[in-house]
């Protein structure tokens, strides 16, 4: 799954082309069965869970819904979730740009290994992602005793949550930028430099405009994952209400206390975030495609 | 070496690569290495006891079995959906296409409680199945449902671009040589899709193996029956059995690395076959 924006092309809609051609047109009943089965699967596995979140959230009325959202523990969970995303997204953005610059614009040995290692956090279970920071910063871990002596809390505190979030969202922006910048090559940048532009000018005026949609796409997906991460954060959080609870963890606590309506109310905010993410993602894909087709024309 | 450095026109190589390596090491590589250092401090007997006790082995069977089955279900329906979305026009197609990525965007805990609400005895689907004595939530079938949900986009999104790119000439040639549509699909289209399909399957499987958030709500988490391996790690941590948790984590990590290599190989194969990266 290389960068989505990098693999976009101008031919966005091929369905009508296939349907117009007798050699690629399927019989109406094949079409009916394929769409019927596909859409049924889609409704049962995707649409129903989404609808269920909102149905359950409003089951006890709109007042219960809003009470669950303005309750102090919920507000503090929202704040912590925003903080974790506000720290992890920019850090991974800087990393993604730096990694893509090095990989796409220069030749060096071990490049493929580096690309594989950048993807590594995607294949690590979120629970293991949390565990590794326990082993480094936990009381039993490498730096545990030193941190305790200096009264610094990382595990069961906000820094641990931020670290775990950075880990699980690590590859998002880099993997969008690397394939796109590799396919663009370095001719434009070299032209700018030879015309007398400085390195920074070249970067801001040539490189960034060329990759802005891929960049935005990566940021959107990175942010969604940062705000929604559960497993990794759950391990390092300690679940202290009002202090180290993010929104997904708050959902879990409410759910386990049988406060279903409140749990689904907070969950509905996260579901809204997911919908906004998909909307923005489709907009960016559309814009990126538009830009590509303009360039081809 | 000196010659290549002289040929570099663009600045910032040392800075960008240096930052990349330092950040990668601090956030990913050094913390991950802690798993292996911790595991190495255990005696072989301790390690074996932690990773091969009956309860842990039962969790491997459930995790890998359900992940394999979920990936297989998604391979079939993902191919069907990708085909429907690229080959046919129908009302609502854009919405279906846009919502396919929902499992990527929806936090796993939200997916978990929503699926539980639907498949519990009094839920929308659970109440329909109850008269037939079928129980999905709070047992192994619940694990399968959750893993199917989170793996759904992978096959669709790997197969879709290949299908869009497939030139109509191949199927025209097949038709002009007298092949019917099924033969054309089977002999011409399917072989072209196969590497991407396998890649999507492997990605869905790899994701399912490590999944935690969406599963724990619906699984019921009964030891030996519906307990997944990531939950075993959490349980051991809560009992302050750090060594045991790390040992099981090391097993999962080795399997993840192995799956990552397979996926990379499959992606290279797809790229060679279709000239397109997925």
PDB file of N, CA and C in Angstrom, chain A residues 145-230:
ATOM      1  N   UNK A 145      14.339   3.104  37.426  1.00  0.00           N
ATOM      2  CA  UNK A 145      14.877   3.584  38.706  1.00  0.00           C
ATOM      3  C   UNK A 145      15.396   5.020  38.622  1.00  0.00           C
ATOM      4  N   UNK A 146      16.087   5.335  37.534  1.00  0.00           N
ATOM      5  CA  UNK A 146      16.636   6.699  37.369  1.00  0.00           C
ATOM      6  C   UNK A 146      15.506   7.725  37.320  1.00  0.00           C
ATOM      7  N   UNK A 147      14.451   7.399  36.562  1.00  0.00           N
ATOM      8  CA  UNK A 147      13.321   8.322  36.444  1.00  0.00           C
ATOM      9  C   UNK A 147      12.638   8.513  37.794  1.00  0.00           C
ATOM     10  N   UNK A 148      12.528   7.424  38.563  1.00  0.00           N
ATOM     11  CA  UNK A 148      11.879   7.523  39.871  1.00  0.00           C
ATOM     12  C   UNK A 148      12.697   8.422  40.799  1.00  0.00           C
ATOM     13  N   UNK A 149      14.032   8.237  40.763  1.00  0.00           N
ATOM     14  CA  UNK A 149      14.893   9.063  41.615  1.00  0.00           C
ATOM     15  C   UNK A 149      14.786  10.537  41.258  1.00  0.00           C
ATOM     16  N   UNK A 150      14.551  10.830  39.990  1.00  0.00           N
ATOM     17  CA  UNK A 150      14.459  12.232  39.567  1.00  0.00           C
ATOM     18  C   UNK A 150      13.018  12.704  39.486  1.00  0.00           C
ATOM     19  N   UNK A 151      12.099  11.880  39.994  1.00  0.00           N
ATOM     20  CA  UNK A 151      10.699  12.263  40.079  1.00  0.00           C
ATOM     21  C   UNK A 151      10.075  12.610  38.712  1.00  0.00           C
ATOM     22  N   UNK A 152      10.484  11.849  37.694  1.00  0.00           N
ATOM     23  CA  UNK A 152       9.897  12.056  36.365  1.00  0.00           C
ATOM     24  C   UNK A 152       8.974  10.871  36.067  1.00  0.00           C
ATOM     25  N   UNK A 153       7.732  11.157  35.714  1.00  0.00           N
ATOM     26  CA  UNK A 153       6.800  10.076  35.380  1.00  0.00           C
ATOM     27  C   UNK A 153       6.568  10.036  33.878  1.00  0.00           C
ATOM     28  N   UNK A 154       6.821   8.888  33.282  1.00  0.00           N
ATOM     29  CA  UNK A 154       6.538   8.724  31.849  1.00  0.00           C
ATOM     30  C   UNK A 154       5.435   7.690  31.663  1.00  0.00           C
ATOM     31  N   UNK A 155       5.624   6.516  32.308  1.00  0.00           N
ATOM     32  CA  UNK A 155       4.598   5.471  32.229  1.00  0.00           C
ATOM     33  C   UNK A 155       3.485   5.808  33.227  1.00  0.00           C
ATOM     34  N   UNK A 156       2.265   5.499  32.878  1.00  0.00           N
ATOM     35  CA  UNK A 156       1.073   5.863  33.651  1.00  0.00           C
ATOM     36  C   UNK A 156       0.954   7.383  33.785  1.00  0.00           C
ATOM     37  N   UNK A 157       1.479   8.089  32.780  1.00  0.00           N
ATOM     38  CA  UNK A 157       1.406   9.551  32.767  1.00  0.00           C
ATOM     39  C   UNK A 157       1.304  10.018  31.316  1.00  0.00           C
ATOM     40  N   UNK A 158       1.139  11.317  31.144  1.00  0.00           N
ATOM     41  CA  UNK A 158       0.913  11.860  29.804  1.00  0.00           C
ATOM     42  C   UNK A 158       2.063  11.574  28.819  1.00  0.00           C
ATOM     43  N   UNK A 159       3.359  11.717  29.234  1.00  0.00           N
ATOM     44  CA  UNK A 159       4.421  11.463  28.244  1.00  0.00           C
ATOM     45  C   UNK A 159       4.358  10.061  27.634  1.00  0.00           C
ATOM     46  N   UNK A 160       4.015   9.054  28.440  1.00  0.00           N
ATOM     47  CA  UNK A 160       3.908   7.695  27.927  1.00  0.00           C
ATOM     48  C   UNK A 160       2.824   7.586  26.864  1.00  0.00           C
ATOM     49  N   UNK A 161       1.704   8.265  27.122  1.00  0.00           N
ATOM     50  CA  UNK A 161       0.599   8.245  26.166  1.00  0.00           C
ATOM     51  C   UNK A 161       1.023   8.883  24.848  1.00  0.00           C
ATOM     52  N   UNK A 162       1.752  10.000  24.957  1.00  0.00           N
ATOM     53  CA  UNK A 162       2.205  10.683  23.742  1.00  0.00           C
ATOM     54  C   UNK A 162       3.195   9.795  22.978  1.00  0.00           C
ATOM     55  N   UNK A 163       4.140   9.163  23.700  1.00  0.00           N
ATOM     56  CA  UNK A 163       5.121   8.290  23.055  1.00  0.00           C
ATOM     57  C   UNK A 163       4.439   7.133  22.327  1.00  0.00           C
ATOM     58  N   UNK A 164       3.484   6.485  22.998  1.00  0.00           N
ATOM     59  CA  UNK A 164       2.788   5.352  22.377  1.00  0.00           C
ATOM     60  C   UNK A 164       2.028   5.817  21.134  1.00  0.00           C
ATOM     61  N   UNK A 165       1.448   7.018  21.214  1.00  0.00           N
ATOM     62  CA  UNK A 165       0.720   7.552  20.059  1.00  0.00           C
ATOM     63  C   UNK A 165       1.668   7.837  18.905  1.00  0.00           C
ATOM     64  N   UNK A 166       2.848   8.398  19.224  1.00  0.00           N
ATOM     65  CA  UNK A 166       3.829   8.657  18.168  1.00  0.00           C
ATOM     66  C   UNK A 166       4.215   7.344  17.483  1.00  0.00           C
ATOM     67  N   UNK A 167       4.407   6.297  18.280  1.00  0.00           N
ATOM     68  CA  UNK A 167       4.829   5.018  17.709  1.00  0.00           C
ATOM     69  C   UNK A 167       3.790   4.480  16.726  1.00  0.00           C
ATOM     70  N   UNK A 168       2.527   4.434  17.131  1.00  0.00           N
ATOM     71  CA  UNK A 168       1.529   3.801  16.258  1.00  0.00           C
ATOM     72  C   UNK A 168       1.213   4.654  15.023  1.00  0.00           C
ATOM     73  N   UNK A 169       1.505   5.962  15.071  1.00  0.00           N
ATOM     74  CA  UNK A 169       1.220   6.804  13.907  1.00  0.00           C
ATOM     75  C   UNK A 169       2.494   7.118  13.114  1.00  0.00           C
ATOM     76  N   UNK A 170       3.595   6.491  13.533  1.00  0.00           N
ATOM     77  CA  UNK A 170       4.916   6.796  12.983  1.00  0.00           C
ATOM     78  C   UNK A 170       4.979   6.805  11.445  1.00  0.00           C
ATOM     79  N   UNK A 171       4.501   5.749  10.747  1.00  0.00           N
ATOM     80  CA  UNK A 171       4.757   5.708   9.292  1.00  0.00           C
ATOM     81  C   UNK A 171       3.796   6.527   8.432  1.00  0.00           C
ATOM     82  N   UNK A 172       2.672   6.989   8.990  1.00  0.00           N
ATOM     83  CA  UNK A 172       1.577   7.511   8.160  1.00  0.00           C
ATOM     84  C   UNK A 172       2.028   8.553   7.135  1.00  0.00           C
ATOM     85  N   UNK A 173       2.733   9.597   7.576  1.00  0.00           N
ATOM     86  CA  UNK A 173       3.060  10.695   6.658  1.00  0.00           C
ATOM     87  C   UNK A 173       4.228  10.299   5.760  1.00  0.00           C
ATOM     88  N   UNK A 174       5.224   9.616   6.338  1.00  0.00           N
ATOM     89  CA  UNK A 174       6.392   9.213   5.553  1.00  0.00           C
ATOM     90  C   UNK A 174       5.985   8.330   4.372  1.00  0.00           C
ATOM     91  N   UNK A 175       5.062   7.389   4.619  1.00  0.00           N
ATOM     92  CA  UNK A 175       4.739   6.441   3.554  1.00  0.00           C
ATOM     93  C   UNK A 175       3.878   7.072   2.464  1.00  0.00           C
ATOM     94  N   UNK A 176       3.261   8.215   2.740  1.00  0.00           N
ATOM     95  CA  UNK A 176       2.580   8.947   1.666  1.00  0.00           C
ATOM     96  C   UNK A 176       3.600   9.708   0.827  1.00  0.00           C
ATOM     97  N   UNK A 177       4.574  10.335   1.524  1.00  0.00           N
ATOM     98  CA  UNK A 177       5.515  11.217   0.829  1.00  0.00           C
ATOM     99  C   UNK A 177       6.574  10.456   0.042  1.00  0.00           C
ATOM    100  N   UNK A 178       7.096   9.356   0.616  1.00  0.00           N
ATOM    101  CA  UNK A 178       8.254   8.696  -0.002  1.00  0.00           C
ATOM    102  C   UNK A 178       7.970   8.249  -1.449  1.00  0.00           C
ATOM    103  N   UNK A 179       6.904   7.475  -1.708  1.00  0.00           N
ATOM    104  CA  UNK A 179       6.699   7.040  -3.105  1.00  0.00           C
ATOM    105  C   UNK A 179       6.418   8.199  -4.058  1.00  0.00           C
ATOM    106  N   UNK A 180       5.699   9.214  -3.590  1.00  0.00           N
ATOM    107  CA  UNK A 180       5.392  10.349  -4.461  1.00  0.00           C
ATOM    108  C   UNK A 180       6.663  11.107  -4.828  1.00  0.00           C
ATOM    109  N   UNK A 181       7.489  11.415  -3.803  1.00  0.00           N
ATOM    110  CA  UNK A 181       8.707  12.183  -4.068  1.00  0.00           C
ATOM    111  C   UNK A 181       9.702  11.359  -4.874  1.00  0.00           C
ATOM    112  N   UNK A 182       9.693  10.029  -4.688  1.00  0.00           N
ATOM    113  CA  UNK A 182      10.563   9.183  -5.505  1.00  0.00           C
ATOM    114  C   UNK A 182      10.150   9.242  -6.967  1.00  0.00           C
ATOM    115  N   UNK A 183       8.821   9.239  -7.204  1.00  0.00           N
ATOM    116  CA  UNK A 183       8.365   9.246  -8.594  1.00  0.00           C
ATOM    117  C   UNK A 183       8.580  10.625  -9.234  1.00  0.00           C
ATOM    118  N   UNK A 184       8.631  11.678  -8.408  1.00  0.00           N
ATOM    119  CA  UNK A 184       8.847  13.016  -8.964  1.00  0.00           C
ATOM    120  C   UNK A 184      10.311  13.287  -9.284  1.00  0.00           C
ATOM    121  N   UNK A 185      11.216  12.524  -8.659  1.00  0.00           N
ATOM    122  CA  UNK A 185      12.629  12.724  -8.932  1.00  0.00           C
ATOM    123  C   UNK A 185      13.146  14.026  -8.348  1.00  0.00           C
ATOM    124  N   UNK A 186      14.311  14.482  -8.837  1.00  0.00           N
ATOM    125  CA  UNK A 186      14.902  15.687  -8.250  1.00  0.00           C
ATOM    126  C   UNK A 186      15.221  16.737  -9.292  1.00  0.00           C
ATOM    127  N   UNK A 187      14.722  16.584 -10.508  1.00  0.00           N
ATOM    128  CA  UNK A 187      15.058  17.530 -11.581  1.00  0.00           C
ATOM    129  C   UNK A 187      14.630  18.955 -11.247  1.00  0.00           C
ATOM    130  N   UNK A 188      13.397  19.082 -10.739  1.00  0.00           N
ATOM    131  CA  UNK A 188      12.889  20.433 -10.473  1.00  0.00           C
ATOM    132  C   UNK A 188      13.713  21.126  -9.396  1.00  0.00           C
ATOM    133  N   UNK A 189      14.063  20.371  -8.340  1.00  0.00           N
ATOM    134  CA  UNK A 189      14.869  20.956  -7.271  1.00  0.00           C
ATOM    135  C   UNK A 189      16.244  21.355  -7.790  1.00  0.00           C
ATOM    136  N   UNK A 190      16.837  20.488  -8.604  1.00  0.00           N
ATOM    137  CA  UNK A 190      18.177  20.789  -9.124  1.00  0.00           C
ATOM    138  C   UNK A 190      18.136  22.007 -10.034  1.00  0.00           C
ATOM    139  N   UNK A 191      17.064  22.136 -10.791  1.00  0.00           N
ATOM    140  CA  UNK A 191      16.916  23.315 -11.652  1.00  0.00           C
ATOM    141  C   UNK A 191      16.846  24.577 -10.798  1.00  0.00           C
ATOM    142  N   UNK A 192      16.060  24.515  -9.723  1.00  0.00           N
ATOM    143  CA  UNK A 192      15.917  25.681  -8.846  1.00  0.00           C
ATOM    144  C   UNK A 192      17.262  26.075  -8.251  1.00  0.00           C
ATOM    145  N   UNK A 193      18.025  25.081  -7.772  1.00  0.00           N
ATOM    146  CA  UNK A 193      19.329  25.360  -7.165  1.00  0.00           C
ATOM    147  C   UNK A 193      20.267  25.976  -8.198  1.00  0.00           C
ATOM    148  N   UNK A 194      20.278  25.421  -9.411  1.00  0.00           N
ATOM    149  CA  UNK A 194      21.213  25.924 -10.419  1.00  0.00           C
ATOM    150  C   UNK A 194      20.813  27.319 -10.885  1.00  0.00           C
ATOM    151  N   UNK A 195      19.547  27.684 -10.671  1.00  0.00           N
ATOM    152  CA  UNK A 195      19.128  29.050 -11.000  1.00  0.00           C
ATOM    153  C   UNK A 195      19.390  30.016  -9.845  1.00  0.00           C
ATOM    154  N   UNK A 196      19.993  29.499  -8.773  1.00  0.00           N
ATOM    155  CA  UNK A 196      20.429  30.394  -7.709  1.00  0.00           C
ATOM    156  C   UNK A 196      19.560  30.391  -6.469  1.00  0.00           C
ATOM    157  N   UNK A 197      18.535  29.529  -6.403  1.00  0.00           N
ATOM    158  CA  UNK A 197      17.706  29.474  -5.200  1.00  0.00           C
ATOM    159  C   UNK A 197      18.486  28.805  -4.079  1.00  0.00           C
ATOM    160  N   UNK A 198      18.215  29.196  -2.844  1.00  0.00           N
ATOM    161  CA  UNK A 198      18.858  28.529  -1.720  1.00  0.00           C
ATOM    162  C   UNK A 198      18.133  27.211  -1.455  1.00  0.00           C
ATOM    163  N   UNK A 199      18.756  26.386  -0.612  1.00  0.00           N
ATOM    164  CA  UNK A 199      18.151  25.099  -0.291  1.00  0.00           C
ATOM    165  C   UNK A 199      16.760  25.260   0.291  1.00  0.00           C
ATOM    166  N   UNK A 200      16.622  26.182   1.254  1.00  0.00           N
ATOM    167  CA  UNK A 200      15.322  26.372   1.905  1.00  0.00           C
ATOM    168  C   UNK A 200      14.270  26.904   0.936  1.00  0.00           C
ATOM    169  N   UNK A 201      14.700  27.873   0.080  1.00  0.00           N
ATOM    170  CA  UNK A 201      13.770  28.406  -0.921  1.00  0.00           C
ATOM    171  C   UNK A 201      13.276  27.289  -1.826  1.00  0.00           C
ATOM    172  N   UNK A 202      14.208  26.447  -2.265  1.00  0.00           N
ATOM    173  CA  UNK A 202      13.844  25.328  -3.136  1.00  0.00           C
ATOM    174  C   UNK A 202      12.833  24.429  -2.445  1.00  0.00           C
ATOM    175  N   UNK A 203      13.116  24.129  -1.177  1.00  0.00           N
ATOM    176  CA  UNK A 203      12.241  23.238  -0.419  1.00  0.00           C
ATOM    177  C   UNK A 203      10.826  23.815  -0.310  1.00  0.00           C
ATOM    178  N   UNK A 204      10.726  25.105   0.080  1.00  0.00           N
ATOM    179  CA  UNK A 204       9.398  25.688   0.309  1.00  0.00           C
ATOM    180  C   UNK A 204       8.656  25.998  -0.983  1.00  0.00           C
ATOM    181  N   UNK A 205       9.387  26.396  -2.024  1.00  0.00           N
ATOM    182  CA  UNK A 205       8.695  26.852  -3.239  1.00  0.00           C
ATOM    183  C   UNK A 205       8.556  25.763  -4.288  1.00  0.00           C
ATOM    184  N   UNK A 206       9.418  24.736  -4.246  1.00  0.00           N
ATOM    185  CA  UNK A 206       9.341  23.688  -5.275  1.00  0.00           C
ATOM    186  C   UNK A 206       8.824  22.376  -4.690  1.00  0.00           C
ATOM    187  N   UNK A 207       9.506  21.895  -3.639  1.00  0.00           N
ATOM    188  CA  UNK A 207       9.168  20.572  -3.123  1.00  0.00           C
ATOM    189  C   UNK A 207       7.789  20.553  -2.460  1.00  0.00           C
ATOM    190  N   UNK A 208       7.575  21.466  -1.517  1.00  0.00           N
ATOM    191  CA  UNK A 208       6.323  21.433  -0.755  1.00  0.00           C
ATOM    192  C   UNK A 208       5.076  21.595  -1.654  1.00  0.00           C
ATOM    193  N   UNK A 209       5.063  22.584  -2.593  1.00  0.00           N
ATOM    194  CA  UNK A 209       3.876  22.658  -3.465  1.00  0.00           C
ATOM    195  C   UNK A 209       3.641  21.373  -4.263  1.00  0.00           C
ATOM    196  N   UNK A 210       4.707  20.666  -4.624  1.00  0.00           N
ATOM    197  CA  UNK A 210       4.554  19.431  -5.394  1.00  0.00           C
ATOM    198  C   UNK A 210       3.948  18.291  -4.590  1.00  0.00           C
ATOM    199  N   UNK A 211       4.104  18.332  -3.270  1.00  0.00           N
ATOM    200  CA  UNK A 211       3.657  17.188  -2.473  1.00  0.00           C
ATOM    201  C   UNK A 211       2.535  17.571  -1.513  1.00  0.00           C
ATOM    202  N   UNK A 212       1.949  18.773  -1.668  1.00  0.00           N
ATOM    203  CA  UNK A 212       1.067  19.260  -0.606  1.00  0.00           C
ATOM    204  C   UNK A 212      -0.149  18.352  -0.376  1.00  0.00           C
ATOM    205  N   UNK A 213      -0.704  17.760  -1.440  1.00  0.00           N
ATOM    206  CA  UNK A 213      -1.899  16.926  -1.234  1.00  0.00           C
ATOM    207  C   UNK A 213      -1.545  15.623  -0.534  1.00  0.00           C
ATOM    208  N   UNK A 214      -0.410  15.041  -0.903  1.00  0.00           N
ATOM    209  CA  UNK A 214       0.028  13.820  -0.228  1.00  0.00           C
ATOM    210  C   UNK A 214       0.317  14.114   1.244  1.00  0.00           C
ATOM    211  N   UNK A 215       0.911  15.277   1.484  1.00  0.00           N
ATOM    212  CA  UNK A 215       1.233  15.700   2.845  1.00  0.00           C
ATOM    213  C   UNK A 215      -0.034  15.812   3.691  1.00  0.00           C
ATOM    214  N   UNK A 216      -1.025  16.484   3.116  1.00  0.00           N
ATOM    215  CA  UNK A 216      -2.286  16.697   3.813  1.00  0.00           C
ATOM    216  C   UNK A 216      -2.989  15.364   4.067  1.00  0.00           C
ATOM    217  N   UNK A 217      -2.940  14.498   3.071  1.00  0.00           N
ATOM    218  CA  UNK A 217      -3.544  13.176   3.165  1.00  0.00           C
ATOM    219  C   UNK A 217      -2.931  12.395   4.330  1.00  0.00           C
ATOM    220  N   UNK A 218      -1.599  12.425   4.401  1.00  0.00           N
ATOM    221  CA  UNK A 218      -0.909  11.750   5.494  1.00  0.00           C
ATOM    222  C   UNK A 218      -1.278  12.334   6.840  1.00  0.00           C
ATOM    223  N   UNK A 219      -1.347  13.659   6.920  1.00  0.00           N
ATOM    224  CA  UNK A 219      -1.681  14.323   8.182  1.00  0.00           C
ATOM    225  C   UNK A 219      -3.083  13.927   8.640  1.00  0.00           C
ATOM    226  N   UNK A 220      -4.033  13.873   7.718  1.00  0.00           N
ATOM    227  CA  UNK A 220      -5.413  13.525   8.064  1.00  0.00           C
ATOM    228  C   UNK A 220      -5.495  12.118   8.652  1.00  0.00           C
ATOM    229  N   UNK A 221      -4.838  11.157   7.976  1.00  0.00           N
ATOM    230  CA  UNK A 221      -4.886   9.774   8.457  1.00  0.00           C
ATOM    231  C   UNK A 221      -4.118   9.627   9.768  1.00  0.00           C
ATOM    232  N   UNK A 222      -2.985  10.319   9.867  1.00  0.00           N
ATOM    233  CA  UNK A 222      -2.163  10.282  11.078  1.00  0.00           C
ATOM    234  C   UNK A 222      -2.971  10.806  12.269  1.00  0.00           C
ATOM    235  N   UNK A 223      -3.669  11.901  12.046  1.00  0.00           N
ATOM    236  CA  UNK A 223      -4.464  12.502  13.107  1.00  0.00           C
ATOM    237  C   UNK A 223      -5.595  11.575  13.559  1.00  0.00           C
ATOM    238  N   UNK A 224      -6.272  10.951  12.601  1.00  0.00           N
ATOM    239  CA  UNK A 224      -7.370  10.049  12.959  1.00  0.00           C
ATOM    240  C   UNK A 224      -6.876   8.908  13.837  1.00  0.00           C
ATOM    241  N   UNK A 225      -5.740   8.335  13.460  1.00  0.00           N
ATOM    242  CA  UNK A 225      -5.210   7.226  14.240  1.00  0.00           C
ATOM    243  C   UNK A 225      -4.733   7.708  15.615  1.00  0.00           C
ATOM    244  N   UNK A 226      -4.108   8.910  15.635  1.00  0.00           N
ATOM    245  CA  UNK A 226      -3.599   9.453  16.893  1.00  0.00           C
ATOM    246  C   UNK A 226      -4.733   9.664  17.889  1.00  0.00           C
ATOM    247  N   UNK A 227      -5.868  10.152  17.408  1.00  0.00           N
ATOM    248  CA  UNK A 227      -6.984  10.412  18.315  1.00  0.00           C
ATOM    249  C   UNK A 227      -7.723   9.134  18.693  1.00  0.00           C
ATOM    250  N   UNK A 228      -7.640   8.120  17.863  1.00  0.00           N
ATOM    251  CA  UNK A 228      -8.435   6.916  18.099  1.00  0.00           C
ATOM    252  C   UNK A 228      -7.676   5.755  18.697  1.00  0.00           C
ATOM    253  N   UNK A 229      -6.352   5.882  18.870  1.00  0.00           N
ATOM    254  CA  UNK A 229      -5.582   4.721  19.312  1.00  0.00           C
ATOM    255  C   UNK A 229      -6.048   4.221  20.681  1.00  0.00           C
ATOM    256  N   UNK A 230      -6.150   2.911  20.802  1.00  0.00           N
ATOM    257  CA  UNK A 230      -6.666   2.328  22.025  1.00  0.00           C
ATOM    258  C   UNK A 230      -5.661   1.379  22.682  1.00  0.00           C
TER     259      UNK A 230
END
